[in-house]
Amino acid sequence: MHRDARHGGVFRNVIPGPKPESFSPNDSEHDNGEACIANISPRERLKRLIGGVIPFVLALGILTWQISTDVDRLWRLPLFILFVSAASGFFQWRDKT
């Protein structure tokens, strides 16, 4: 007899059915809303905030110039990179990571 056939086969975990109650680490931990302790110093957080604000202001300035001079809309596409880097810096600052 083939080993998979004796032990329920490869699909034994795929069959739907009642699942046992599982304990989630978030059930009793972190009741204060804070998920983790900041792992960077305030100086590094400031660098991340500046790294988010500068690309954002730069992208807004370029976007304003492009709209006011009626530049083709395809030229706005590269601004996505600046907006993503600005968002990354801002969210790293906010999450303290």
Tab-separated table of C-alpha atoms in Angstrom:
chain	number	residue	atom	x	y	z
A	1	MET	CA	0.000	0.000	0.000
A	2	HIS	CA	1.268	3.485	-0.879
A	3	ARG	CA	2.257	5.634	2.101
A	4	ASP	CA	0.007	8.606	1.145
A	5	ALA	CA	-3.011	6.341	0.841
A	6	ARG	CA	-2.544	5.010	4.399
A	7	HIS	CA	-2.187	8.460	5.993
A	8	GLY	CA	-5.022	10.246	4.265
A	9	GLY	CA	-3.185	11.344	1.155
A	10	VAL	CA	-1.768	14.671	0.174
A	11	PHE	CA	-5.132	16.450	0.402
A	12	ARG	CA	-6.051	15.532	3.974
A	13	ASN	CA	-5.477	19.127	5.183
A	14	VAL	CA	-7.455	20.645	2.314
A	15	ILE	CA	-10.789	19.012	3.160
A	16	PRO	CA	-13.016	21.548	4.901
A	17	GLY	CA	-14.293	20.745	8.335
A	18	PRO	CA	-14.386	22.053	11.861
A	19	LYS	CA	-11.092	23.542	12.864
A	20	PRO	CA	-9.753	23.373	16.395
A	21	GLU	CA	-9.737	26.527	18.475
A	22	SER	CA	-6.380	28.179	18.126
A	23	PHE	CA	-4.730	30.729	20.335
A	24	SER	CA	-3.699	33.935	18.647
A	25	PRO	CA	-0.823	35.827	20.270
A	26	ASN	CA	-2.832	39.016	19.854
A	27	ASP	CA	-5.740	37.728	21.961
A	28	SER	CA	-4.203	38.672	25.296
A	29	GLU	CA	-1.091	40.666	24.401
A	30	HIS	CA	-0.742	44.311	23.435
A	31	ASP	CA	-3.955	45.567	24.974
A	32	ASN	CA	-2.551	49.089	25.067
A	33	GLY	CA	-2.713	49.493	21.263
A	34	GLU	CA	1.068	49.640	20.893
A	35	ALA	CA	2.236	46.667	18.844
A	36	CYS	CA	5.966	47.066	19.294
A	37	ILE	CA	8.680	49.118	20.920
A	38	ALA	CA	10.440	51.676	18.739
A	39	ASN	CA	13.667	50.214	17.426
A	40	ILE	CA	15.163	53.482	16.158
A	41	SER	CA	16.295	56.621	17.902
A	42	PRO	CA	14.476	59.957	17.624
A	43	ARG	CA	17.304	61.178	15.400
A	44	GLU	CA	16.732	58.331	12.933
A	45	ARG	CA	12.978	58.964	13.022
A	46	LEU	CA	13.648	62.589	12.095
A	47	LYS	CA	15.761	61.413	9.138
A	48	ARG	CA	12.873	59.244	7.935
A	49	LEU	CA	10.409	62.110	8.307
A	50	ILE	CA	12.678	64.416	6.327
A	51	GLY	CA	13.146	61.613	3.789
A	52	GLY	CA	9.371	61.535	3.411
A	53	VAL	CA	8.686	65.271	3.373
A	54	ILE	CA	11.349	66.261	0.821
A	55	PRO	CA	10.209	63.858	-1.946
A	56	PHE	CA	6.582	64.786	-1.261
A	57	VAL	CA	7.200	68.531	-1.562
A	58	LEU	CA	9.380	67.965	-4.623
A	59	ALA	CA	6.734	65.796	-6.301
A	60	LEU	CA	3.998	68.321	-5.506
A	61	GLY	CA	6.105	71.127	-6.963
A	62	ILE	CA	6.796	69.209	-10.153
A	63	LEU	CA	3.152	68.145	-10.430
A	64	THR	CA	2.002	71.758	-9.996
A	65	TRP	CA	4.434	72.889	-12.686
A	66	GLN	CA	3.306	70.119	-15.052
A	67	ILE	CA	-0.359	70.961	-14.590
A	68	SER	CA	0.170	74.705	-14.966
A	69	THR	CA	2.218	74.336	-18.167
A	70	ASP	CA	-0.157	71.733	-19.633
A	71	VAL	CA	2.495	69.026	-20.017
A	72	ASP	CA	1.365	65.675	-21.440
A	73	ARG	CA	-0.148	63.462	-18.737
A	74	LEU	CA	2.315	60.626	-19.370
A	75	TRP	CA	5.048	62.808	-17.894
A	76	ARG	CA	3.232	62.628	-14.553
A	77	LEU	CA	3.826	58.897	-14.332
A	78	PRO	CA	7.452	59.121	-13.055
A	79	LEU	CA	6.170	61.184	-10.128
A	80	PHE	CA	4.742	57.956	-8.765
A	81	ILE	CA	8.272	56.987	-7.671
A	82	LEU	CA	8.613	60.197	-5.668
A	83	PHE	CA	5.208	59.793	-4.053
A	84	VAL	CA	5.975	56.163	-3.103
A	85	SER	CA	9.314	57.124	-1.554
A	86	ALA	CA	7.598	59.932	0.349
A	87	ALA	CA	4.971	57.526	1.646
A	88	SER	CA	7.643	55.015	2.639
A	89	GLY	CA	9.565	57.606	4.652
A	90	PHE	CA	6.409	58.889	6.306
A	91	PHE	CA	5.122	55.439	7.292
A	92	GLN	CA	8.518	54.403	8.638
A	93	TRP	CA	8.549	57.556	10.753
A	94	ARG	CA	4.996	56.985	11.974
A	95	ASP	CA	5.518	53.287	12.814
A	96	LYS	CA	8.876	53.967	14.498
A	97	THR	CA	10.683	51.339	12.417
